[in-house]
mmCIF file with all atom_site columns, C-alpha atoms in Angstrom:
data_model
loop_
_atom_site.group_PDB
_atom_site.id
_atom_site.type_symbol
_atom_site.label_atom_id
_atom_site.label_alt_id
_atom_site.label_comp_id
_atom_site.label_asym_id
_atom_site.label_entity_id
_atom_site.label_seq_id
_atom_site.pdbx_PDB_ins_code
_atom_site.Cartn_x
_atom_site.Cartn_y
_atom_site.Cartn_z
_atom_site.occupancy
_atom_site.B_iso_or_equiv
_atom_site.pdbx_formal_charge
_atom_site.auth_seq_id
_atom_site.auth_comp_id
_atom_site.auth_asym_id
_atom_site.auth_atom_id
_atom_site.pdbx_PDB_model_num
ATOM 1   C CA . MET O 1 1   ? 60.864  -35.208 54.318 1.00 0.00 ? 411 MET O CA 1
ATOM 2   C CA . LEU O 1 2   ? 63.496  -34.722 57.038 1.00 0.00 ? 412 LEU O CA 1
ATOM 3   C CA . ASN O 1 3   ? 66.205  -34.872 54.390 1.00 0.00 ? 413 ASN O CA 1
ATOM 4   C CA . SER O 1 4   ? 64.557  -31.991 52.556 1.00 0.00 ? 414 SER O CA 1
ATOM 5   C CA . ILE O 1 5   ? 64.464  -29.933 55.761 1.00 0.00 ? 415 ILE O CA 1
ATOM 6   C CA . PHE O 1 6   ? 67.867  -30.628 57.288 1.00 0.00 ? 416 PHE O CA 1
ATOM 7   C CA . TYR O 1 7   ? 70.084  -31.082 54.251 1.00 0.00 ? 417 TYR O CA 1
ATOM 8   C CA . LYS O 1 8   ? 69.147  -28.070 52.142 1.00 0.00 ? 418 LYS O CA 1
ATOM 9   C CA . SER O 1 9   ? 72.104  -25.903 51.300 1.00 0.00 ? 419 SER O CA 1
ATOM 10  C CA . VAL O 1 10  ? 70.419  -22.797 52.711 1.00 0.00 ? 420 VAL O CA 1
ATOM 11  C CA . PHE O 1 11  ? 70.709  -24.206 56.230 1.00 0.00 ? 421 PHE O CA 1
ATOM 12  C CA . LYS O 1 12  ? 74.342  -25.109 55.659 1.00 0.00 ? 422 LYS O CA 1
ATOM 13  C CA . ASN O 1 13  ? 75.018  -21.619 54.367 1.00 0.00 ? 423 ASN O CA 1
ATOM 14  C CA . PHE O 1 14  ? 73.137  -20.087 57.285 1.00 0.00 ? 424 PHE O CA 1
ATOM 15  C CA . ALA O 1 15  ? 75.354  -22.116 59.629 1.00 0.00 ? 425 ALA O CA 1
ATOM 16  C CA . PHE O 1 16  ? 78.430  -20.679 57.891 1.00 0.00 ? 426 PHE O CA 1
ATOM 17  C CA . LEU O 1 17  ? 76.996  -17.184 58.389 1.00 0.00 ? 427 LEU O CA 1
ATOM 18  C CA . VAL O 1 18  ? 76.406  -17.806 62.099 1.00 0.00 ? 428 VAL O CA 1
ATOM 19  C CA . LEU O 1 19  ? 79.914  -19.253 62.535 1.00 0.00 ? 429 LEU O CA 1
ATOM 20  C CA . ARG O 1 20  ? 81.530  -16.303 60.745 1.00 0.00 ? 430 ARG O CA 1
ATOM 21  C CA . VAL O 1 21  ? 79.557  -13.569 62.472 1.00 0.00 ? 431 VAL O CA 1
ATOM 22  C CA . PHE O 1 22  ? 79.826  -15.002 65.973 1.00 0.00 ? 432 PHE O CA 1
ATOM 23  C CA . THR O 1 23  ? 83.531  -15.751 65.643 1.00 0.00 ? 433 THR O CA 1
ATOM 24  C CA . GLY O 1 24  ? 84.250  -12.262 64.327 1.00 0.00 ? 434 GLY O CA 1
ATOM 25  C CA . SER O 1 25  ? 81.981  -10.483 66.795 1.00 0.00 ? 435 SER O CA 1
ATOM 26  C CA . LEU O 1 26  ? 83.338  -12.290 69.826 1.00 0.00 ? 436 LEU O CA 1
ATOM 27  C CA . LEU O 1 27  ? 86.995  -12.017 68.795 1.00 0.00 ? 437 LEU O CA 1
ATOM 28  C CA . ILE O 1 28  ? 87.111  -8.366  67.755 1.00 0.00 ? 438 ILE O CA 1
ATOM 29  C CA . HIS O 1 29  ? 87.187  -7.002  71.309 1.00 0.00 ? 439 HIS O CA 1
ATOM 30  C CA . HIS O 1 30  ? 90.407  -8.937  72.026 1.00 0.00 ? 440 HIS O CA 1
ATOM 31  C CA . GLY O 1 31  ? 92.143  -6.902  69.334 1.00 0.00 ? 441 GLY O CA 1
ATOM 32  C CA . PHE O 1 32  ? 90.840  -3.625  70.756 1.00 0.00 ? 442 PHE O CA 1
ATOM 33  C CA . GLU O 1 33  ? 91.987  -4.658  74.257 1.00 0.00 ? 443 GLU O CA 1
ATOM 34  C CA . LYS O 1 34  ? 95.492  -5.181  72.876 1.00 0.00 ? 444 LYS O CA 1
ATOM 35  C CA . LEU O 1 35  ? 95.447  -1.691  71.347 1.00 0.00 ? 445 LEU O CA 1
ATOM 36  C CA . ASN O 1 36  ? 94.342  -0.097  74.627 1.00 0.00 ? 446 ASN O CA 1
ATOM 37  C CA . ASP O 1 37  ? 97.662  -0.968  76.278 1.00 0.00 ? 447 ASP O CA 1
ATOM 38  C CA . ILE O 1 38  ? 100.010 -2.260  73.612 1.00 0.00 ? 448 ILE O CA 1
ATOM 39  C CA . ASN O 1 39  ? 103.117 -2.068  75.824 1.00 0.00 ? 449 ASN O CA 1
ATOM 40  C CA . ASN O 1 40  ? 101.501 -4.201  78.521 1.00 0.00 ? 450 ASN O CA 1
ATOM 41  C CA . PHE O 1 41  ? 100.478 -6.782  75.922 1.00 0.00 ? 451 PHE O CA 1
ATOM 42  C CA . ALA O 1 42  ? 103.998 -6.828  74.478 1.00 0.00 ? 452 ALA O CA 1
ATOM 43  C CA . ASP O 1 43  ? 105.516 -7.305  77.945 1.00 0.00 ? 453 ASP O CA 1
ATOM 44  C CA . ALA O 1 44  ? 103.090 -10.025 78.988 1.00 0.00 ? 454 ALA O CA 1
ATOM 45  C CA . PHE O 1 45  ? 102.780 -12.061 75.799 1.00 0.00 ? 455 PHE O CA 1
ATOM 46  C CA . VAL O 1 46  ? 105.382 -11.275 73.154 1.00 0.00 ? 456 VAL O CA 1
ATOM 47  C CA . ARG O 1 47  ? 108.578 -10.714 75.145 1.00 0.00 ? 457 ARG O CA 1
ATOM 48  C CA . PRO O 1 48  ? 108.313 -14.037 77.076 1.00 0.00 ? 458 PRO O CA 1
ATOM 49  C CA . LEU O 1 49  ? 108.472 -15.813 73.706 1.00 0.00 ? 459 LEU O CA 1
ATOM 50  C CA . HIS O 1 50  ? 111.706 -13.935 72.882 1.00 0.00 ? 460 HIS O CA 1
ATOM 51  C CA . LEU O 1 51  ? 110.306 -12.773 69.543 1.00 0.00 ? 461 LEU O CA 1
ATOM 52  C CA . PRO O 1 52  ? 111.932 -9.785  67.850 1.00 0.00 ? 462 PRO O CA 1
ATOM 53  C CA . PHE O 1 53  ? 110.170 -6.406  67.658 1.00 0.00 ? 463 PHE O CA 1
ATOM 54  C CA . PRO O 1 54  ? 107.590 -7.063  70.397 1.00 0.00 ? 464 PRO O CA 1
ATOM 55  C CA . ILE O 1 55  ? 105.687 -3.790  69.941 1.00 0.00 ? 465 ILE O CA 1
ATOM 56  C CA . THR O 1 56  ? 105.424 -4.280  66.181 1.00 0.00 ? 466 THR O CA 1
ATOM 57  C CA . LEU O 1 57  ? 104.276 -7.876  66.596 1.00 0.00 ? 467 LEU O CA 1
ATOM 58  C CA . SER O 1 58  ? 101.732 -6.718  69.173 1.00 0.00 ? 468 SER O CA 1
ATOM 59  C CA . TYR O 1 59  ? 100.275 -4.314  66.629 1.00 0.00 ? 469 TYR O CA 1
ATOM 60  C CA . VAL O 1 60  ? 100.252 -7.125  64.054 1.00 0.00 ? 470 VAL O CA 1
ATOM 61  C CA . ALA O 1 61  ? 98.370  -9.385  66.482 1.00 0.00 ? 471 ALA O CA 1
ATOM 62  C CA . ALA O 1 62  ? 95.810  -6.662  67.283 1.00 0.00 ? 472 ALA O CA 1
ATOM 63  C CA . GLY O 1 63  ? 95.426  -5.775  63.616 1.00 0.00 ? 473 GLY O CA 1
ATOM 64  C CA . SER O 1 64  ? 94.928  -9.368  62.563 1.00 0.00 ? 474 SER O CA 1
ATOM 65  C CA . GLU O 1 65  ? 92.248  -9.858  65.200 1.00 0.00 ? 475 GLU O CA 1
ATOM 66  C CA . ILE O 1 66  ? 90.406  -6.635  64.354 1.00 0.00 ? 476 ILE O CA 1
ATOM 67  C CA . GLY O 1 67  ? 90.852  -6.804  60.583 1.00 0.00 ? 477 GLY O CA 1
ATOM 68  C CA . GLY O 1 68  ? 90.279  -10.554 60.420 1.00 0.00 ? 478 GLY O CA 1
ATOM 69  C CA . SER O 1 69  ? 87.131  -10.221 62.520 1.00 0.00 ? 479 SER O CA 1
ATOM 70  C CA . TRP O 1 70  ? 85.719  -7.549  60.216 1.00 0.00 ? 480 TRP O CA 1
ATOM 71  C CA . LEU O 1 71  ? 86.508  -9.675  57.182 1.00 0.00 ? 481 LEU O CA 1
ATOM 72  C CA . LEU O 1 72  ? 84.685  -12.614 58.772 1.00 0.00 ? 482 LEU O CA 1
ATOM 73  C CA . ILE O 1 73  ? 81.669  -10.536 59.750 1.00 0.00 ? 483 ILE O CA 1
ATOM 74  C CA . LEU O 1 74  ? 81.310  -9.022  56.275 1.00 0.00 ? 484 LEU O CA 1
ATOM 75  C CA . GLY O 1 75  ? 82.227  -12.208 54.443 1.00 0.00 ? 485 GLY O CA 1
ATOM 76  C CA . LEU O 1 76  ? 84.659  -10.219 52.308 1.00 0.00 ? 486 LEU O CA 1
ATOM 77  C CA . GLY O 1 77  ? 88.054  -11.847 51.863 1.00 0.00 ? 487 GLY O CA 1
ATOM 78  C CA . THR O 1 78  ? 86.822  -14.384 54.364 1.00 0.00 ? 488 THR O CA 1
ATOM 79  C CA . ARG O 1 79  ? 89.579  -16.950 54.008 1.00 0.00 ? 489 ARG O CA 1
ATOM 80  C CA . LEU O 1 80  ? 92.229  -14.238 54.282 1.00 0.00 ? 490 LEU O CA 1
ATOM 81  C CA . GLY O 1 81  ? 90.663  -12.947 57.496 1.00 0.00 ? 491 GLY O CA 1
ATOM 82  C CA . ALA O 1 82  ? 90.366  -16.462 58.886 1.00 0.00 ? 492 ALA O CA 1
ATOM 83  C CA . ALA O 1 83  ? 94.024  -17.128 58.021 1.00 0.00 ? 493 ALA O CA 1
ATOM 84  C CA . ALA O 1 84  ? 95.076  -13.989 59.924 1.00 0.00 ? 494 ALA O CA 1
ATOM 85  C CA . ILE O 1 85  ? 93.077  -15.131 62.945 1.00 0.00 ? 495 ILE O CA 1
ATOM 86  C CA . LEU O 1 86  ? 94.458  -18.662 62.636 1.00 0.00 ? 496 LEU O CA 1
ATOM 87  C CA . GLY O 1 87  ? 98.018  -17.341 62.716 1.00 0.00 ? 497 GLY O CA 1
ATOM 88  C CA . THR O 1 88  ? 97.360  -15.221 65.783 1.00 0.00 ? 498 THR O CA 1
ATOM 89  C CA . MET O 1 89  ? 95.608  -18.078 67.572 1.00 0.00 ? 499 MET O CA 1
ATOM 90  C CA . SER O 1 90  ? 98.493  -20.430 66.754 1.00 0.00 ? 500 SER O CA 1
ATOM 91  C CA . VAL O 1 91  ? 100.963 -18.106 68.456 1.00 0.00 ? 501 VAL O CA 1
ATOM 92  C CA . ALA O 1 92  ? 98.560  -17.588 71.375 1.00 0.00 ? 502 ALA O CA 1
ATOM 93  C CA . ILE O 1 93  ? 98.177  -21.347 71.856 1.00 0.00 ? 503 ILE O CA 1
ATOM 94  C CA . TYR O 1 94  ? 101.952 -21.761 71.708 1.00 0.00 ? 504 TYR O CA 1
ATOM 95  C CA . HIS O 1 95  ? 102.356 -19.002 74.306 1.00 0.00 ? 505 HIS O CA 1
ATOM 96  C CA . ALA O 1 96  ? 99.762  -20.579 76.600 1.00 0.00 ? 506 ALA O CA 1
ATOM 97  C CA . ILE O 1 97  ? 101.429 -23.994 76.412 1.00 0.00 ? 507 ILE O CA 1
ATOM 98  C CA . VAL O 1 98  ? 104.954 -22.622 76.936 1.00 0.00 ? 508 VAL O CA 1
ATOM 99  C CA . THR O 1 99  ? 104.037 -20.421 79.908 1.00 0.00 ? 509 THR O CA 1
ATOM 100 C CA . SER O 1 100 ? 101.344 -22.510 81.642 1.00 0.00 ? 510 SER O CA 1
ATOM 101 C CA . GLY O 1 101 ? 101.494 -26.008 80.213 1.00 0.00 ? 511 GLY O CA 1
ATOM 102 C CA . PHE O 1 102 ? 98.322  -27.736 79.081 1.00 0.00 ? 512 PHE O CA 1
ATOM 103 C CA . ASN O 1 103 ? 95.962  -25.624 81.186 1.00 0.00 ? 513 ASN O CA 1
ATOM 104 C CA . ILE O 1 104 ? 92.528  -26.266 79.734 1.00 0.00 ? 514 ILE O CA 1
ATOM 105 C CA . TYR O 1 105 ? 91.115  -23.024 81.116 1.00 0.00 ? 515 TYR O CA 1
ATOM 106 C CA . LEU O 1 106 ? 93.629  -21.008 79.104 1.00 0.00 ? 516 LEU O CA 1
ATOM 107 C CA . LEU O 1 107 ? 93.482  -23.187 76.015 1.00 0.00 ? 517 LEU O CA 1
ATOM 108 C CA . GLU O 1 108 ? 89.751  -23.712 75.554 1.00 0.00 ? 518 GLU O CA 1
ATOM 109 C CA . LEU O 1 109 ? 88.859  -20.272 74.180 1.00 0.00 ? 519 LEU O CA 1
ATOM 110 C CA . LEU O 1 110 ? 91.993  -20.156 72.036 1.00 0.00 ? 520 LEU O CA 1
ATOM 111 C CA . ALA O 1 111 ? 91.243  -23.623 70.673 1.00 0.00 ? 521 ALA O CA 1
ATOM 112 C CA . LEU O 1 112 ? 87.645  -22.645 69.837 1.00 0.00 ? 522 LEU O CA 1
ATOM 113 C CA . TYR O 1 113 ? 88.809  -19.572 67.898 1.00 0.00 ? 523 TYR O CA 1
ATOM 114 C CA . PHE O 1 114 ? 91.466  -21.709 66.196 1.00 0.00 ? 524 PHE O CA 1
ATOM 115 C CA . ALA O 1 115 ? 88.897  -24.365 65.224 1.00 0.00 ? 525 ALA O CA 1
ATOM 116 C CA . SER O 1 116 ? 86.433  -21.749 63.963 1.00 0.00 ? 526 SER O CA 1
ATOM 117 C CA . ALA O 1 117 ? 89.045  -20.028 61.801 1.00 0.00 ? 527 ALA O CA 1
ATOM 118 C CA . PHE O 1 118 ? 90.335  -23.353 60.502 1.00 0.00 ? 528 PHE O CA 1
ATOM 119 C CA . SER O 1 119 ? 86.799  -24.482 59.631 1.00 0.00 ? 529 SER O CA 1
ATOM 120 C CA . ILE O 1 120 ? 86.083  -21.243 57.799 1.00 0.00 ? 530 ILE O CA 1
ATOM 121 C CA . ILE O 1 121 ? 89.291  -21.624 55.791 1.00 0.00 ? 531 ILE O CA 1
ATOM 122 C CA . LEU O 1 122 ? 88.346  -25.166 54.787 1.00 0.00 ? 532 LEU O CA 1
ATOM 123 C CA . LEU O 1 123 ? 84.620  -24.649 54.155 1.00 0.00 ? 533 LEU O CA 1
ATOM 124 C CA . GLY O 1 124 ? 84.550  -21.111 52.808 1.00 0.00 ? 534 GLY O CA 1
ATOM 125 C CA . PRO O 1 125 ? 82.238  -18.230 53.618 1.00 0.00 ? 535 PRO O CA 1
ATOM 126 C CA . GLY O 1 126 ? 78.963  -19.697 52.384 1.00 0.00 ? 536 GLY O CA 1
ATOM 127 C CA . MET O 1 127 ? 76.231  -18.144 50.287 1.00 0.00 ? 537 MET O CA 1
ATOM 128 C CA . PHE O 1 128 ? 75.447  -15.297 52.696 1.00 0.00 ? 538 PHE O CA 1
ATOM 129 C CA . SER O 1 129 ? 78.680  -13.387 52.186 1.00 0.00 ? 539 SER O CA 1
ATOM 130 C CA . ALA O 1 130 ? 80.129  -10.596 50.107 1.00 0.00 ? 540 ALA O CA 1
ATOM 131 C CA . ASP O 1 131 ? 82.571  -13.105 48.594 1.00 0.00 ? 541 ASP O CA 1
ATOM 132 C CA . TYR O 1 132 ? 79.676  -15.138 47.201 1.00 0.00 ? 542 TYR O CA 1
ATOM 133 C CA . LEU O 1 133 ? 77.949  -12.050 45.813 1.00 0.00 ? 543 LEU O CA 1
ATOM 134 C CA . ILE O 1 134 ? 81.120  -10.897 44.089 1.00 0.00 ? 544 ILE O CA 1
ATOM 135 C CA . LYS O 1 135 ? 81.664  -14.356 42.612 1.00 0.00 ? 545 LYS O CA 1
ATOM 136 C CA . GLU O 1 136 ? 78.100  -14.527 41.300 1.00 0.00 ? 546 GLU O CA 1
ATOM 137 C CA . ILE O 1 137 ? 78.251  -11.020 39.839 1.00 0.00 ? 547 ILE O CA 1
ATOM 138 C CA . LEU O 1 138 ? 81.491  -11.850 38.080 1.00 0.00 ? 548 LEU O CA 1
ATOM 139 C CA . LYS O 1 139 ? 80.055  -15.097 36.710 1.00 0.00 ? 549 LYS O CA 1
ATOM 140 C CA . THR O 1 140 ? 76.905  -13.454 35.378 1.00 0.00 ? 550 THR O CA 1
ATOM 141 C CA . ARG O 1 141 ? 78.778  -10.466 33.970 1.00 0.00 ? 551 ARG O CA 1
ATOM 142 C CA . LEU O 1 142 ? 81.347  -12.565 32.122 1.00 0.00 ? 552 LEU O CA 1
ATOM 143 C CA . HIS O 1 143 ? 80.146  -11.324 28.748 1.00 0.00 ? 553 HIS O CA 1
ATOM 144 C CA . PHE O 1 144 ? 80.343  -7.693  29.825 1.00 0.00 ? 554 PHE O CA 1
ATOM 145 C CA . ILE O 1 145 ? 83.785  -8.018  31.411 1.00 0.00 ? 555 ILE O CA 1
ATOM 146 C CA . THR O 1 146 ? 85.353  -9.870  28.509 1.00 0.00 ? 556 THR O CA 1
ATOM 147 C CA . SER O 1 147 ? 83.871  -7.433  26.015 1.00 0.00 ? 557 SER O CA 1
ATOM 148 C CA . ILE O 1 148 ? 85.486  -4.572  27.915 1.00 0.00 ? 558 ILE O CA 1
ATOM 149 C CA . PHE O 1 149 ? 88.918  -6.187  27.840 1.00 0.00 ? 559 PHE O CA 1
ATOM 150 C CA . ASN O 1 150 ? 88.649  -7.493  24.295 1.00 0.00 ? 560 ASN O CA 1
ATOM 151 C CA . ASN O 1 151 ? 86.990  -4.391  22.801 1.00 0.00 ? 561 ASN O CA 1
ATOM 152 C CA . ASP O 1 152 ? 85.192  -6.843  20.543 1.00 0.00 ? 562 ASP O CA 1
ATOM 153 C CA . PRO O 1 153 ? 81.727  -7.862  21.749 1.00 0.00 ? 563 PRO O CA 1
ATOM 154 C CA . SER O 1 154 ? 81.338  -10.176 18.757 1.00 0.00 ? 564 SER O CA 1
ATOM 155 C CA . ASN O 1 155 ? 84.028  -12.577 20.017 1.00 0.00 ? 565 ASN O CA 1
ATOM 156 C CA . LYS O 1 156 ? 81.996  -15.749 20.668 1.00 0.00 ? 566 LYS O CA 1
ATOM 157 C CA . LEU O 1 157 ? 84.858  -18.172 21.330 1.00 0.00 ? 567 LEU O CA 1
ATOM 158 C CA . LEU O 1 158 ? 85.206  -17.460 25.048 1.00 0.00 ? 568 LEU O CA 1
ATOM 159 C CA . LEU O 1 159 ? 81.687  -16.279 25.776 1.00 0.00 ? 569 LEU O CA 1
ATOM 160 C CA . PRO O 1 160 ? 78.619  -18.350 26.526 1.00 0.00 ? 570 PRO O CA 1
ATOM 161 C CA . SER O 1 161 ? 75.403  -17.290 24.854 1.00 0.00 ? 571 SER O CA 1
ATOM 162 C CA . ASN O 1 162 ? 72.750  -15.330 26.719 1.00 0.00 ? 572 ASN O CA 1
ATOM 163 C CA . SER O 1 163 ? 70.463  -18.364 26.786 1.00 0.00 ? 573 SER O CA 1
ATOM 164 C CA . GLU O 1 164 ? 73.243  -20.436 28.390 1.00 0.00 ? 574 GLU O CA 1
ATOM 165 C CA . LEU O 1 165 ? 73.840  -17.714 30.983 1.00 0.00 ? 575 LEU O CA 1
ATOM 166 C CA . ASN O 1 166 ? 70.114  -17.433 31.754 1.00 0.00 ? 576 ASN O CA 1
ATOM 167 C CA . LYS O 1 167 ? 69.838  -21.210 32.034 1.00 0.00 ? 577 LYS O CA 1
ATOM 168 C CA . SER O 1 168 ? 72.769  -21.425 34.466 1.00 0.00 ? 578 SER O CA 1
ATOM 169 C CA . ILE O 1 169 ? 71.368  -18.536 36.516 1.00 0.00 ? 579 ILE O CA 1
ATOM 170 C CA . LYS O 1 170 ? 67.951  -20.219 36.726 1.00 0.00 ? 580 LYS O CA 1
ATOM 171 C CA . GLN O 1 171 ? 69.593  -23.458 37.821 1.00 0.00 ? 581 GLN O CA 1
ATOM 172 C CA . LYS O 1 172 ? 71.546  -21.635 40.538 1.00 0.00 ? 582 LYS O CA 1
ATOM 173 C CA . LYS O 1 173 ? 68.481  -19.771 41.777 1.00 0.00 ? 583 LYS O CA 1
ATOM 174 C CA . SER O 1 174 ? 66.309  -22.857 42.087 1.00 0.00 ? 584 SER O CA 1
ATOM 175 C CA . PHE O 1 175 ? 65.676  -22.755 45.813 1.00 0.00 ? 585 PHE O CA 1
ATOM 176 C CA . GLU O 1 176 ? 62.931  -24.882 47.196 1.00 0.00 ? 586 GLU O CA 1
ATOM 177 C CA . PHE O 1 177 ? 61.351  -23.812 50.444 1.00 0.00 ? 587 PHE O CA 1
ATOM 178 C CA . PRO O 1 178 ? 61.957  -26.613 52.977 1.00 0.00 ? 588 PRO O CA 1
ATOM 179 C CA . PHE O 1 179 ? 58.291  -26.967 53.925 1.00 0.00 ? 589 PHE O CA 1
ATOM 180 C CA . SER O 1 180 ? 56.907  -26.712 50.390 1.00 0.00 ? 590 SER O CA 1
ATOM 181 C CA . SER O 1 181 ? 55.551  -30.280 50.519 1.00 0.00 ? 591 SER O CA 1
ATOM 182 C CA . PHE O 1 182 ? 53.107  -29.122 53.200 1.00 0.00 ? 592 PHE O CA 1
ATOM 183 C CA . LEU O 1 183 ? 51.932  -26.169 51.127 1.00 0.00 ? 593 LEU O CA 1
ATOM 184 C CA . SER O 1 184 ? 50.892  -28.049 47.998 1.00 0.00 ? 594 SER O CA 1
#
């Protein structure tokens, strides 16, 4: 019974949703803070690393945090948004180590954002995301899409039959409520 409660994919997918939304929601304000005083950010964080074009790179860092956070929150282009955040966090961790050594108080938040973005890249967005909806729509509309491009709806070589599509959709939608054993 505990296996049916704790190991259902809906809970795993809900955990992905929580990870995405919290990471994006908590990180987005850092990008807006950078935009509030971009020259100060460039002087404090980019120039000490001797990177070229500090103002431009400051805008890139702010944009990746804001854009990546929105992509995580919406679940649209999730891995791309997480990769943008991962890149920014990598540079931020490098900056923290170079300027202050292994100071745990500076590194802990950066490491948590890094780990969250890395986990999202590896695990994906989960079922509660725009990416998943787009993938499912494209899978169920395969017949329609291929008929548009082929201009020949009678082409059966590449297309599954409607009964096969309905069967695969029913198999995908078979969700069992975790406490259903108590209800019957």
